[in-house]
mmCIF file of C-alpha atoms and ligand atoms in Angstrom:
data_model
loop_
_atom_site.group_PDB
_atom_site.id
_atom_site.type_symbol
_atom_site.label_atom_id
_atom_site.label_comp_id
_atom_site.label_asym_id
_atom_site.label_seq_id
_atom_site.Cartn_x
_atom_site.Cartn_y
_atom_site.Cartn_z
ATOM 1 C CA MET G 1 169.117 268.745 103.127
ATOM 2 C CA ALA G 2 168.194 268.032 99.525
ATOM 3 C CA ILE G 3 164.793 268.893 98.135
ATOM 4 C CA VAL G 4 162.714 265.852 97.203
ATOM 5 C CA ALA G 5 160.557 266.181 94.090
ATOM 6 C CA PRO G 6 158.284 263.141 93.723
ATOM 7 C CA SER G 7 157.407 262.492 90.071
ATOM 8 C CA ILE G 8 153.690 261.762 89.845
ATOM 9 C CA LEU G 9 154.332 259.800 86.637
ATOM 10 C CA SER G 10 154.470 256.706 88.851
ATOM 11 C CA ALA G 11 151.569 257.702 91.114
ATOM 12 C CA ASP G 12 148.168 256.024 91.168
ATOM 13 C CA PHE G 13 146.085 258.592 89.285
ATOM 14 C CA THR G 14 142.853 257.241 90.777
ATOM 15 C CA LYS G 15 144.114 258.521 94.157
ATOM 16 C CA LEU G 16 146.379 261.339 93.088
ATOM 17 C CA GLU G 17 145.324 263.833 95.733
ATOM 18 C CA GLU G 18 145.663 261.251 98.511
ATOM 19 C CA GLN G 19 149.157 260.341 97.308
ATOM 20 C CA ILE G 20 150.181 263.988 97.119
ATOM 21 C CA ARG G 21 149.144 264.308 100.789
ATOM 22 C CA LEU G 22 151.425 261.354 101.599
ATOM 23 C CA VAL G 23 154.488 262.937 99.945
ATOM 24 C CA GLU G 24 153.704 266.261 101.661
ATOM 25 C CA LYS G 25 153.670 264.411 104.982
ATOM 26 C CA GLY G 26 157.101 262.957 104.195
ATOM 27 C CA GLY G 27 158.545 266.430 103.667
ATOM 28 C CA ALA G 28 158.562 266.706 99.874
ATOM 29 C CA GLU G 29 158.815 270.353 98.843
ATOM 30 C CA TRP G 30 158.295 270.032 95.111
ATOM 31 C CA ILE G 31 156.071 267.956 92.799
ATOM 32 C CA HIS G 32 157.743 266.901 89.549
ATOM 33 C CA LEU G 33 155.493 266.820 86.468
ATOM 34 C CA ASP G 34 156.700 264.825 83.459
ATOM 35 C CA ILE G 35 155.229 266.187 80.239
ATOM 36 C CA MET G 36 155.819 263.912 77.229
ATOM 37 C CA ASP G 37 154.636 264.462 73.655
ATOM 38 C CA GLY G 38 155.280 261.175 71.841
ATOM 39 C CA HIS G 39 157.837 262.945 69.598
ATOM 40 C CA PHE G 40 160.762 264.104 71.694
ATOM 41 C CA VAL G 41 160.311 260.925 73.745
ATOM 42 C CA PRO G 42 158.482 257.726 72.804
ATOM 43 C CA ASN G 43 155.710 258.162 75.359
ATOM 44 C CA LEU G 44 152.690 260.382 76.030
ATOM 45 C CA THR G 45 151.624 261.704 79.397
ATOM 46 C CA PHE G 46 149.605 264.775 80.278
ATOM 47 C CA GLY G 47 149.431 268.505 79.639
ATOM 48 C CA PRO G 48 148.507 271.811 81.303
ATOM 49 C CA LEU G 49 145.055 270.552 82.330
ATOM 50 C CA LEU G 50 146.529 268.129 84.862
ATOM 51 C CA VAL G 51 149.158 270.633 85.996
ATOM 52 C CA SER G 52 146.382 273.064 86.828
ATOM 53 C CA ALA G 53 144.461 270.330 88.706
ATOM 54 C CA VAL G 54 147.587 269.511 90.760
ATOM 55 C CA ASP G 55 148.025 273.226 91.436
ATOM 56 C CA LYS G 56 144.603 273.189 93.095
ATOM 57 C CA MET G 57 145.500 270.103 95.160
ATOM 58 C CA THR G 58 148.712 271.379 96.739
ATOM 59 C CA ASP G 59 150.807 274.397 97.686
ATOM 60 C CA LEU G 60 154.061 272.579 96.877
ATOM 61 C CA VAL G 61 156.357 273.969 94.178
ATOM 62 C CA LEU G 62 155.315 272.636 90.763
ATOM 63 C CA ASP G 63 158.305 271.533 88.699
ATOM 64 C CA ALA G 64 157.293 270.946 85.060
ATOM 65 C CA HIS G 65 159.767 268.902 83.012
ATOM 66 C CA LEU G 66 158.875 269.375 79.341
ATOM 67 C CA MET G 67 160.026 266.422 77.245
ATOM 68 C CA ILE G 68 158.447 267.898 74.160
ATOM 69 C CA GLU G 69 159.433 269.269 70.775
ATOM 70 C CA ASN G 70 158.880 272.962 70.169
ATOM 71 C CA PRO G 71 158.320 273.846 73.839
ATOM 72 C CA ASP G 72 158.008 277.564 72.966
ATOM 73 C CA SER G 73 154.460 276.934 71.751
ATOM 74 C CA TYR G 74 153.358 275.520 75.128
ATOM 75 C CA ILE G 75 155.328 277.447 77.758
ATOM 76 C CA GLU G 76 152.612 280.042 78.200
ATOM 77 C CA ARG G 77 149.992 277.397 78.895
ATOM 78 C CA PHE G 78 152.155 275.648 81.498
ATOM 79 C CA ALA G 79 152.913 278.945 83.222
ATOM 80 C CA ALA G 80 149.198 279.778 83.301
ATOM 81 C CA ALA G 81 148.465 276.302 84.689
ATOM 82 C CA GLY G 82 150.594 277.098 87.731
ATOM 83 C CA ALA G 83 154.032 275.636 86.952
ATOM 84 C CA ASP G 84 156.622 277.377 89.158
ATOM 85 C CA PHE G 85 159.614 275.896 87.330
ATOM 86 C CA ILE G 86 159.495 275.159 83.601
ATOM 87 C CA THR G 87 162.370 273.035 82.319
ATOM 88 C CA VAL G 88 163.009 272.480 78.620
ATOM 89 C CA HIS G 89 165.462 270.065 77.045
ATOM 90 C CA TYR G 90 168.670 271.442 75.569
ATOM 91 C CA GLU G 91 168.216 268.900 72.740
ATOM 92 C CA ALA G 92 164.721 270.156 71.841
ATOM 93 C CA VAL G 93 165.413 273.881 71.517
ATOM 94 C CA ILE G 94 167.334 275.832 68.879
ATOM 95 C CA HIS G 95 167.191 279.336 70.365
ATOM 96 C CA LEU G 96 167.627 278.405 74.008
ATOM 97 C CA ASN G 97 168.340 281.936 75.209
ATOM 98 C CA ARG G 98 165.027 283.111 73.738
ATOM 99 C CA THR G 99 163.117 280.195 75.284
ATOM 100 C CA VAL G 100 164.645 280.702 78.732
ATOM 101 C CA ASN G 101 163.888 284.425 78.626
ATOM 102 C CA LYS G 102 160.312 283.707 77.606
ATOM 103 C CA ILE G 103 159.847 281.417 80.626
ATOM 104 C CA LYS G 104 161.198 284.094 82.951
ATOM 105 C CA GLN G 105 159.070 286.835 81.382
ATOM 106 C CA LEU G 106 156.021 284.718 82.169
ATOM 107 C CA GLY G 107 157.017 284.804 85.824
ATOM 108 C CA ALA G 108 158.242 281.210 86.110
ATOM 109 C CA LYS G 109 161.724 279.942 86.948
ATOM 110 C CA ALA G 110 163.607 278.544 83.954
ATOM 111 C CA GLY G 111 165.382 275.197 83.789
ATOM 112 C CA VAL G 112 167.404 273.353 81.158
ATOM 113 C CA ALA G 113 167.658 269.555 81.066
ATOM 114 C CA ILE G 114 170.358 267.478 79.413
ATOM 115 C CA ASN G 115 170.093 263.860 78.288
ATOM 116 C CA PRO G 116 172.707 261.335 79.430
ATOM 117 C CA SER G 117 174.677 261.704 76.177
ATOM 118 C CA THR G 118 174.678 265.510 76.152
ATOM 119 C CA PRO G 119 177.910 267.047 77.502
ATOM 120 C CA VAL G 120 177.674 269.463 80.436
ATOM 121 C CA GLY G 121 180.067 271.869 78.682
ATOM 122 C CA LEU G 122 177.300 272.841 76.227
ATOM 123 C CA LEU G 123 175.644 274.720 79.111
ATOM 124 C CA SER G 124 178.555 277.105 79.673
ATOM 125 C CA GLU G 125 176.643 280.114 78.234
ATOM 126 C CA ILE G 126 173.068 279.422 79.278
ATOM 127 C CA VAL G 127 174.204 278.840 82.847
ATOM 128 C CA TYR G 128 174.213 282.635 83.323
ATOM 129 C CA ASP G 129 170.479 282.802 82.567
ATOM 130 C CA VAL G 130 168.859 279.743 84.137
ATOM 131 C CA ASP G 131 167.494 278.961 87.596
ATOM 132 C CA LEU G 132 167.860 275.183 87.348
ATOM 133 C CA ILE G 133 169.948 272.579 85.540
ATOM 134 C CA LEU G 134 168.455 269.096 85.256
ATOM 135 C CA VAL G 135 170.869 266.216 84.733
ATOM 136 C CA MET G 136 169.000 263.207 83.340
ATOM 137 C CA SER G 137 170.215 259.950 84.835
ATOM 138 C CA VAL G 138 168.080 257.858 82.448
ATOM 139 C CA ASN G 139 167.124 258.380 78.823
ATOM 140 C CA PRO G 140 163.849 260.276 79.242
ATOM 141 C CA GLY G 141 160.538 258.684 78.349
ATOM 142 C CA PHE G 142 159.645 256.240 81.073
ATOM 143 C CA GLY G 143 159.652 255.800 84.819
ATOM 144 C CA GLY G 144 161.321 252.828 86.438
ATOM 145 C CA GLN G 145 164.534 252.727 84.407
ATOM 146 C CA GLU G 146 167.967 251.930 85.728
ATOM 147 C CA PHE G 147 170.127 254.816 86.972
ATOM 148 C CA ILE G 148 173.060 255.688 84.669
ATOM 149 C CA ASP G 149 176.215 256.218 86.766
ATOM 150 C CA SER G 150 177.724 258.991 84.630
ATOM 151 C CA ALA G 151 175.236 261.350 86.342
ATOM 152 C CA TYR G 152 177.520 261.624 89.406
ATOM 153 C CA ARG G 153 180.357 263.000 87.290
ATOM 154 C CA LYS G 154 178.025 265.268 85.326
ATOM 155 C CA ILE G 155 176.563 266.775 88.509
ATOM 156 C CA SER G 156 180.064 267.643 89.733
ATOM 157 C CA GLU G 157 180.790 269.224 86.344
ATOM 158 C CA VAL G 158 177.579 271.293 86.524
ATOM 159 C CA LYS G 159 178.559 272.522 90.000
ATOM 160 C CA LYS G 160 181.883 273.777 88.619
ATOM 161 C CA LEU G 161 180.116 275.596 85.790
ATOM 162 C CA ILE G 162 177.808 277.654 88.045
ATOM 163 C CA PRO G 163 178.985 281.295 88.207
ATOM 164 C CA ALA G 164 180.107 282.406 91.674
ATOM 165 C CA GLY G 165 177.279 283.898 93.701
ATOM 166 C CA LYS G 166 174.510 282.658 91.399
ATOM 167 C CA LYS G 167 171.829 280.351 92.823
ATOM 168 C CA ILE G 168 171.063 277.528 90.412
ATOM 169 C CA PHE G 169 169.282 274.381 91.510
ATOM 170 C CA VAL G 170 171.047 271.218 90.368
ATOM 171 C CA GLU G 171 168.454 268.512 89.849
ATOM 172 C CA VAL G 172 168.829 264.839 88.998
ATOM 173 C CA ASP G 173 166.061 262.721 87.479
ATOM 174 C CA GLY G 174 165.765 258.996 86.734
ATOM 175 C CA GLY G 175 166.390 255.877 88.790
ATOM 176 C CA VAL G 176 166.794 257.846 92.027
ATOM 177 C CA GLY G 177 165.944 256.242 95.366
ATOM 178 C CA PRO G 178 167.122 255.787 98.944
ATOM 179 C CA GLU G 179 170.111 253.709 97.783
ATOM 180 C CA ASN G 180 171.779 256.399 95.662
ATOM 181 C CA ALA G 181 170.404 259.619 97.206
ATOM 182 C CA ALA G 182 173.366 260.177 99.556
ATOM 183 C CA GLY G 183 175.918 259.815 96.749
ATOM 184 C CA LEU G 184 173.952 262.257 94.603
ATOM 185 C CA VAL G 185 173.727 264.829 97.384
ATOM 186 C CA HIS G 186 177.439 264.409 97.974
ATOM 187 C CA ALA G 187 178.113 265.052 94.267
ATOM 188 C CA GLY G 188 176.240 268.364 94.555
ATOM 189 C CA THR G 189 172.560 267.643 93.861
ATOM 190 C CA ASP G 190 170.031 270.088 95.313
ATOM 191 C CA VAL G 191 166.840 268.435 94.015
ATOM 192 C CA LEU G 192 166.229 264.694 93.842
ATOM 193 C CA VAL G 193 163.414 263.628 91.498
ATOM 194 C CA ALA G 194 162.027 260.180 92.265
ATOM 195 C CA GLY G 195 158.989 258.407 90.835
ATOM 196 C CA THR G 196 159.067 254.637 91.094
ATOM 197 C CA SER G 197 161.079 254.441 94.315
ATOM 198 C CA ILE G 198 158.461 256.603 96.071
ATOM 199 C CA PHE G 199 155.110 255.704 94.542
ATOM 200 C CA LYS G 200 155.721 251.973 94.112
ATOM 201 C CA SER G 201 157.046 251.596 97.646
ATOM 202 C CA THR G 202 154.939 250.110 100.429
ATOM 203 C CA ASP G 203 155.222 253.319 102.469
ATOM 204 C CA ILE G 204 155.233 256.469 100.340
ATOM 205 C CA THR G 205 155.718 258.871 103.254
ATOM 206 C CA ALA G 206 158.583 256.888 104.777
ATOM 207 C CA THR G 207 160.384 256.636 101.426
ATOM 208 C CA VAL G 208 160.219 260.403 100.907
ATOM 209 C CA ARG G 209 161.634 260.857 104.429
ATOM 210 C CA GLU G 210 164.398 258.357 103.726
ATOM 211 C CA ILE G 211 165.454 260.083 100.479
ATOM 212 C CA LYS G 212 165.317 263.477 102.166
ATOM 213 C CA ALA G 213 167.462 262.338 105.077
ATOM 214 C CA ALA G 214 170.212 260.989 102.808
ATOM 215 C CA ARG G 215 173.517 262.824 103.190
HETATM 216 C C1 DX5 D 1 161.835 260.100 82.911
HETATM 217 C C2 DX5 D 1 161.163 261.186 83.730
HETATM 218 C C3 DX5 D 1 161.368 260.983 85.183
HETATM 219 C C4 DX5 D 1 160.756 259.754 85.718
HETATM 220 C C5 DX5 D 1 161.572 259.311 86.873
HETATM 221 O O1 DX5 D 1 161.628 260.332 81.582
HETATM 222 O O2 DX5 D 1 161.688 262.443 83.406
HETATM 223 O O3 DX5 D 1 160.956 262.107 85.936
HETATM 224 O O4 DX5 D 1 159.431 259.891 86.097
HETATM 225 O O5 DX5 D 1 161.051 258.119 87.260
HETATM 226 P P1 DX5 D 1 161.834 257.061 88.086
HETATM 227 O O6 DX5 D 1 162.130 257.684 89.404
HETATM 228 O O7 DX5 D 1 160.844 255.968 88.156
HETATM 229 O O8 DX5 D 1 163.086 256.701 87.329
HETATM 230 ZN ZN1 ZN D 2 161.288 264.192 84.833
#
């Protein structure tokens, strides 16, 4: 069964804790946290302060997706805030090996994300060092965008790149919902991130269950 990681970007922040309880009830194992800086992506969200508040609300795995320039300057703060996974964008980092090692030294798991136009082959070296690869199935910046189909092919390519015997989570993010979850799991996805399809649905718990059951 795939891991479901609801993205709170689409949650109702006036009832965040209540909505986190609903996704827990549906069987979500991770909470996805979209950090945007208004530079790497044309949108602003939240920082370590909210991550640390969410950490107090739940025992679920906290999956921080940094859509920010110069992530090296902030990694320490996100690790201290309680992020279990810290994912940086391939496109935002020059010395990726150094950044990934820094995340791991801080005791967090390290992830690398690639935009829809970034080829999977560019990960052929870093794949030996990371714990997670995030394939973006929308151009990052906003929730509620349409799923880009090339993600299926890219997920299969990532699977082939993973060294034998190494556990790397393959995660997909953007436009994911009950309608495409089965196809994504079939392609090799371990972690399904979903914001709009979960939090804008009429039954948050049932939607998490539905995505989780997809195979
Ligand atoms: C997009 C973010 C996603 C987003 C997904 O920039 O990285 O995590 O919240 O939202 P939906 O599921 O609404 O496409
Ligand atoms: Zn995300």
